Amino acid sequence: MERVDIKQEINITESLMTRINELISHYPEGKQKSALLPVLHEVQDAHDNWLSIELQDKVAEILSIKPIEVYEVVSFYTMFNRKPIGKYMFEFCTTSPCCLNGVENLMDYTCQKLGVNVGEQTPDGMFEVRGVQCLGACGYAPMMQLGDFYQEHLTKEKIDQLIVDCRDNKITLHDK
């Protein structure tokens, strides 16, 4: 398990706990582990979009499961972040249809425009570029996810405009 030495304030507010309990209530008594994915999403959203080991331990405690059960899920799914990330995470699909349509060149272009390598944050913490597995939108390749939304049929021009729109705070990241 990758250990990040950045401290994260754990802030399980009353409203967050109410939401967690509501999610748990959707599952049969004694099956609270079934709520792990939606609970992790809620907790991550409430904690600057990342989950420290200590925060994962807190989720395990809330769900009455072993910490390893949380670690396994967080380390498997790319939608969970184990370290602080850039405000705007450009998650490029790197599976065959997107690669055949030039996504690797677009990732390189984006990294060059932002002055970073894949997996690095820009010095201002605003951007990060990441390659992820299939996002299930092969007909719209090349594509990426930005927040909760897909950006499809990408071109260098579309990437340039997304960067400008992010810098101008014109991009909505979440639909809630």
mmCIF file of C-alpha atoms in Angstrom:
data_model
loop_
_atom_site.group_PDB
_atom_site.id
_atom_site.type_symbol
_atom_site.label_atom_id
_atom_site.label_comp_id
_atom_site.label_asym_id
_atom_site.label_seq_id
_atom_site.Cartn_x
_atom_site.Cartn_y
_atom_site.Cartn_z
ATOM 1 C CA MET A 1 0.000 0.000 0.000
ATOM 2 C CA GLU A 2 1.477 3.311 -1.077
ATOM 3 C CA ARG A 3 1.978 5.543 1.918
ATOM 4 C CA VAL A 4 1.589 9.294 1.403
ATOM 5 C CA ASP A 5 3.172 11.476 4.066
ATOM 6 C CA ILE A 6 0.750 14.350 3.541
ATOM 7 C CA LYS A 7 -1.594 14.794 6.467
ATOM 8 C CA GLN A 8 -5.280 14.936 5.693
ATOM 9 C CA GLU A 9 -7.771 16.411 8.102
ATOM 10 C CA ILE A 10 -10.525 13.897 8.712
ATOM 11 C CA ASN A 11 -13.816 15.730 8.937
ATOM 12 C CA ILE A 12 -16.808 13.435 9.155
ATOM 13 C CA THR A 13 -19.458 16.090 9.620
ATOM 14 C CA GLU A 14 -22.947 15.426 10.902
ATOM 15 C CA SER A 15 -24.369 15.933 7.397
ATOM 16 C CA LEU A 16 -21.791 13.557 5.879
ATOM 17 C CA MET A 17 -22.564 10.935 8.531
ATOM 18 C CA THR A 18 -26.286 11.346 7.820
ATOM 19 C CA ARG A 19 -25.591 10.733 4.122
ATOM 20 C CA ILE A 20 -23.410 7.695 4.926
ATOM 21 C CA ASN A 21 -26.141 6.224 7.128
ATOM 22 C CA GLU A 22 -28.692 6.827 4.387
ATOM 23 C CA LEU A 23 -26.466 4.935 1.909
ATOM 24 C CA ILE A 24 -25.985 2.070 4.376
ATOM 25 C CA SER A 25 -29.773 1.869 4.851
ATOM 26 C CA HIS A 26 -30.165 0.758 1.219
ATOM 27 C CA TYR A 27 -28.655 -2.626 2.103
ATOM 28 C CA PRO A 28 -29.882 -5.456 4.347
ATOM 29 C CA GLU A 29 -28.991 -5.436 8.041
ATOM 30 C CA GLY A 30 -25.480 -6.780 8.569
ATOM 31 C CA LYS A 31 -24.518 -6.154 4.925
ATOM 32 C CA GLN A 32 -23.181 -2.610 5.381
ATOM 33 C CA LYS A 33 -20.022 -3.555 3.450
ATOM 34 C CA SER A 34 -22.213 -3.443 0.337
ATOM 35 C CA ALA A 35 -22.319 0.351 0.758
ATOM 36 C CA LEU A 36 -18.523 0.634 0.488
ATOM 37 C CA LEU A 37 -18.335 2.118 -3.033
ATOM 38 C CA PRO A 38 -20.969 4.837 -2.582
ATOM 39 C CA VAL A 39 -19.630 5.649 0.903
ATOM 40 C CA LEU A 40 -16.089 6.012 -0.456
ATOM 41 C CA HIS A 41 -17.371 8.374 -3.152
ATOM 42 C CA GLU A 42 -19.152 10.553 -0.591
ATOM 43 C CA VAL A 43 -16.199 10.594 1.801
ATOM 44 C CA GLN A 44 -13.714 11.352 -0.975
ATOM 45 C CA ASP A 45 -15.903 14.198 -2.290
ATOM 46 C CA ALA A 46 -15.990 15.686 1.215
ATOM 47 C CA HIS A 47 -12.191 15.456 1.647
ATOM 48 C CA ASP A 48 -10.610 17.319 -1.289
ATOM 49 C CA ASN A 49 -11.058 14.350 -3.630
ATOM 50 C CA TRP A 50 -8.575 11.963 -2.029
ATOM 51 C CA LEU A 51 -8.492 9.254 0.629
ATOM 52 C CA SER A 52 -5.551 8.995 3.015
ATOM 53 C CA ILE A 53 -4.840 5.715 4.793
ATOM 54 C CA GLU A 54 -6.252 7.270 7.968
ATOM 55 C CA LEU A 55 -9.456 8.262 6.177
ATOM 56 C CA GLN A 56 -9.757 4.769 4.686
ATOM 57 C CA ASP A 57 -9.360 3.384 8.210
ATOM 58 C CA LYS A 58 -12.205 5.669 9.336
ATOM 59 C CA VAL A 59 -14.448 4.317 6.562
ATOM 60 C CA ALA A 60 -13.629 0.768 7.685
ATOM 61 C CA GLU A 61 -14.542 1.712 11.244
ATOM 62 C CA ILE A 62 -17.848 3.273 10.152
ATOM 63 C CA LEU A 63 -18.770 0.188 8.107
ATOM 64 C CA SER A 64 -17.484 -2.265 10.746
ATOM 65 C CA ILE A 65 -15.157 -3.965 8.276
ATOM 66 C CA LYS A 66 -11.423 -4.604 8.206
ATOM 67 C CA PRO A 67 -9.220 -1.793 6.855
ATOM 68 C CA ILE A 68 -7.745 -4.152 4.235
ATOM 69 C CA GLU A 69 -11.223 -4.499 2.725
ATOM 70 C CA VAL A 70 -11.226 -0.743 2.088
ATOM 71 C CA TYR A 71 -7.598 -0.653 0.878
ATOM 72 C CA GLU A 72 -8.332 -3.381 -1.691
ATOM 73 C CA VAL A 73 -11.153 -1.360 -3.215
ATOM 74 C CA VAL A 74 -9.390 2.018 -3.119
ATOM 75 C CA SER A 75 -6.227 0.609 -4.718
ATOM 76 C CA PHE A 76 -8.176 -1.244 -7.443
ATOM 77 C CA TYR A 77 -10.461 1.494 -8.787
ATOM 78 C CA THR A 78 -8.941 4.527 -10.516
ATOM 79 C CA MET A 79 -11.832 6.736 -9.381
ATOM 80 C CA PHE A 80 -10.416 6.715 -5.859
ATOM 81 C CA ASN A 81 -7.349 8.834 -5.205
ATOM 82 C CA ARG A 82 -4.747 7.848 -2.617
ATOM 83 C CA LYS A 83 -2.931 11.165 -2.749
ATOM 84 C CA PRO A 84 -3.914 14.789 -3.387
ATOM 85 C CA ILE A 85 -4.709 15.431 -7.037
ATOM 86 C CA GLY A 86 -4.969 18.447 -9.297
ATOM 87 C CA LYS A 87 -8.271 20.303 -9.257
ATOM 88 C CA TYR A 88 -8.811 19.330 -12.895
ATOM 89 C CA MET A 89 -7.912 15.691 -13.480
ATOM 90 C CA PHE A 90 -7.726 14.859 -17.178
ATOM 91 C CA GLU A 91 -8.343 11.096 -17.201
ATOM 92 C CA PHE A 92 -7.645 9.818 -20.704
ATOM 93 C CA CYS A 93 -8.992 6.421 -21.736
ATOM 94 C CA THR A 94 -5.975 4.341 -22.786
ATOM 95 C CA THR A 95 -7.655 1.228 -24.154
ATOM 96 C CA SER A 96 -7.559 0.076 -27.784
ATOM 97 C CA PRO A 97 -10.289 2.186 -29.451
ATOM 98 C CA CYS A 98 -8.924 5.416 -27.962
ATOM 99 C CA CYS A 99 -5.317 4.441 -28.726
ATOM 100 C CA LEU A 100 -6.236 3.628 -32.316
ATOM 101 C CA ASN A 101 -7.728 7.121 -32.524
ATOM 102 C CA GLY A 102 -4.665 8.940 -31.182
ATOM 103 C CA VAL A 103 -5.256 9.335 -27.455
ATOM 104 C CA GLU A 104 -1.581 8.758 -26.652
ATOM 105 C CA ASN A 105 -0.589 11.706 -28.832
ATOM 106 C CA LEU A 106 -3.269 13.825 -27.136
ATOM 107 C CA MET A 107 -1.977 12.833 -23.698
ATOM 108 C CA ASP A 108 1.557 13.804 -24.740
ATOM 109 C CA TYR A 109 0.232 17.079 -26.162
ATOM 110 C CA THR A 110 -1.679 17.853 -22.961
ATOM 111 C CA CYS A 111 1.329 17.064 -20.782
ATOM 112 C CA GLN A 112 3.507 19.295 -22.946
ATOM 113 C CA LYS A 113 0.963 22.155 -22.759
ATOM 114 C CA LEU A 114 0.775 21.842 -18.968
ATOM 115 C CA GLY A 115 4.491 21.168 -18.403
ATOM 116 C CA VAL A 116 3.977 17.874 -16.567
ATOM 117 C CA ASN A 117 4.360 14.147 -17.079
ATOM 118 C CA VAL A 118 1.494 11.685 -16.739
ATOM 119 C CA GLY A 119 0.634 11.349 -13.046
ATOM 120 C CA GLU A 120 2.134 14.701 -12.039
ATOM 121 C CA GLN A 121 0.339 17.811 -10.842
ATOM 122 C CA THR A 122 1.062 21.230 -12.229
ATOM 123 C CA PRO A 123 2.951 23.356 -9.666
ATOM 124 C CA ASP A 124 -0.201 25.420 -8.994
ATOM 125 C CA GLY A 125 -2.177 22.225 -8.194
ATOM 126 C CA MET A 126 -4.680 23.022 -10.910
ATOM 127 C CA PHE A 127 -4.127 20.164 -13.397
ATOM 128 C CA GLU A 128 -3.134 16.529 -13.534
ATOM 129 C CA VAL A 129 -3.068 14.105 -16.467
ATOM 130 C CA ARG A 130 -3.742 10.411 -15.938
ATOM 131 C CA GLY A 131 -4.285 7.391 -18.145
ATOM 132 C CA VAL A 132 -7.156 5.117 -17.105
ATOM 133 C CA GLN A 133 -8.698 1.912 -18.352
ATOM 134 C CA CYS A 134 -11.819 1.765 -20.495
ATOM 135 C CA LEU A 135 -14.400 4.439 -19.763
ATOM 136 C CA GLY A 136 -16.999 2.600 -21.832
ATOM 137 C CA ALA A 137 -17.483 5.220 -24.554
ATOM 138 C CA CYS A 138 -15.588 3.586 -27.412
ATOM 139 C CA GLY A 139 -17.785 5.148 -30.085
ATOM 140 C CA TYR A 140 -16.625 8.600 -28.977
ATOM 141 C CA ALA A 141 -12.889 7.919 -29.072
ATOM 142 C CA PRO A 142 -10.545 9.463 -28.326
ATOM 143 C CA MET A 143 -12.061 10.591 -25.070
ATOM 144 C CA MET A 144 -11.369 11.418 -21.452
ATOM 145 C CA GLN A 145 -13.221 12.050 -18.234
ATOM 146 C CA LEU A 146 -13.028 15.413 -16.490
ATOM 147 C CA GLY A 147 -14.795 15.281 -13.148
ATOM 148 C CA ASP A 148 -18.103 13.470 -13.654
ATOM 149 C CA PHE A 149 -18.285 14.273 -17.362
ATOM 150 C CA TYR A 150 -16.930 12.769 -20.557
ATOM 151 C CA GLN A 151 -15.084 14.863 -23.133
ATOM 152 C CA GLU A 152 -15.447 13.082 -26.453
ATOM 153 C CA HIS A 153 -13.994 13.119 -29.988
ATOM 154 C CA LEU A 154 -10.956 14.939 -28.595
ATOM 155 C CA THR A 155 -8.631 17.041 -30.727
ATOM 156 C CA LYS A 156 -5.735 19.336 -29.844
ATOM 157 C CA GLU A 157 -8.092 22.277 -30.289
ATOM 158 C CA LYS A 158 -10.604 20.790 -27.843
ATOM 159 C CA ILE A 159 -7.805 20.167 -25.334
ATOM 160 C CA ASP A 160 -6.651 23.795 -25.687
ATOM 161 C CA GLN A 161 -10.202 25.034 -25.071
ATOM 162 C CA LEU A 162 -10.669 22.750 -22.041
ATOM 163 C CA ILE A 163 -7.473 24.097 -20.482
ATOM 164 C CA VAL A 164 -8.636 27.692 -21.058
ATOM 165 C CA ASP A 165 -12.110 26.918 -19.681
ATOM 166 C CA CYS A 166 -10.616 25.266 -16.585
ATOM 167 C CA ARG A 167 -8.368 28.243 -15.930
ATOM 168 C CA ASP A 168 -11.402 30.533 -16.322
ATOM 169 C CA ASN A 169 -13.459 28.342 -13.908
ATOM 170 C CA LYS A 170 -15.998 27.558 -16.631
ATOM 171 C CA ILE A 171 -15.851 23.780 -16.157
ATOM 172 C CA THR A 172 -18.358 22.008 -13.923
ATOM 173 C CA LEU A 173 -16.753 18.938 -12.381
ATOM 174 C CA HIS A 174 -19.669 17.322 -10.580
ATOM 175 C CA ASP A 175 -23.349 16.907 -11.330
ATOM 176 C CA LYS A 176 -24.508 17.117 -7.726
#
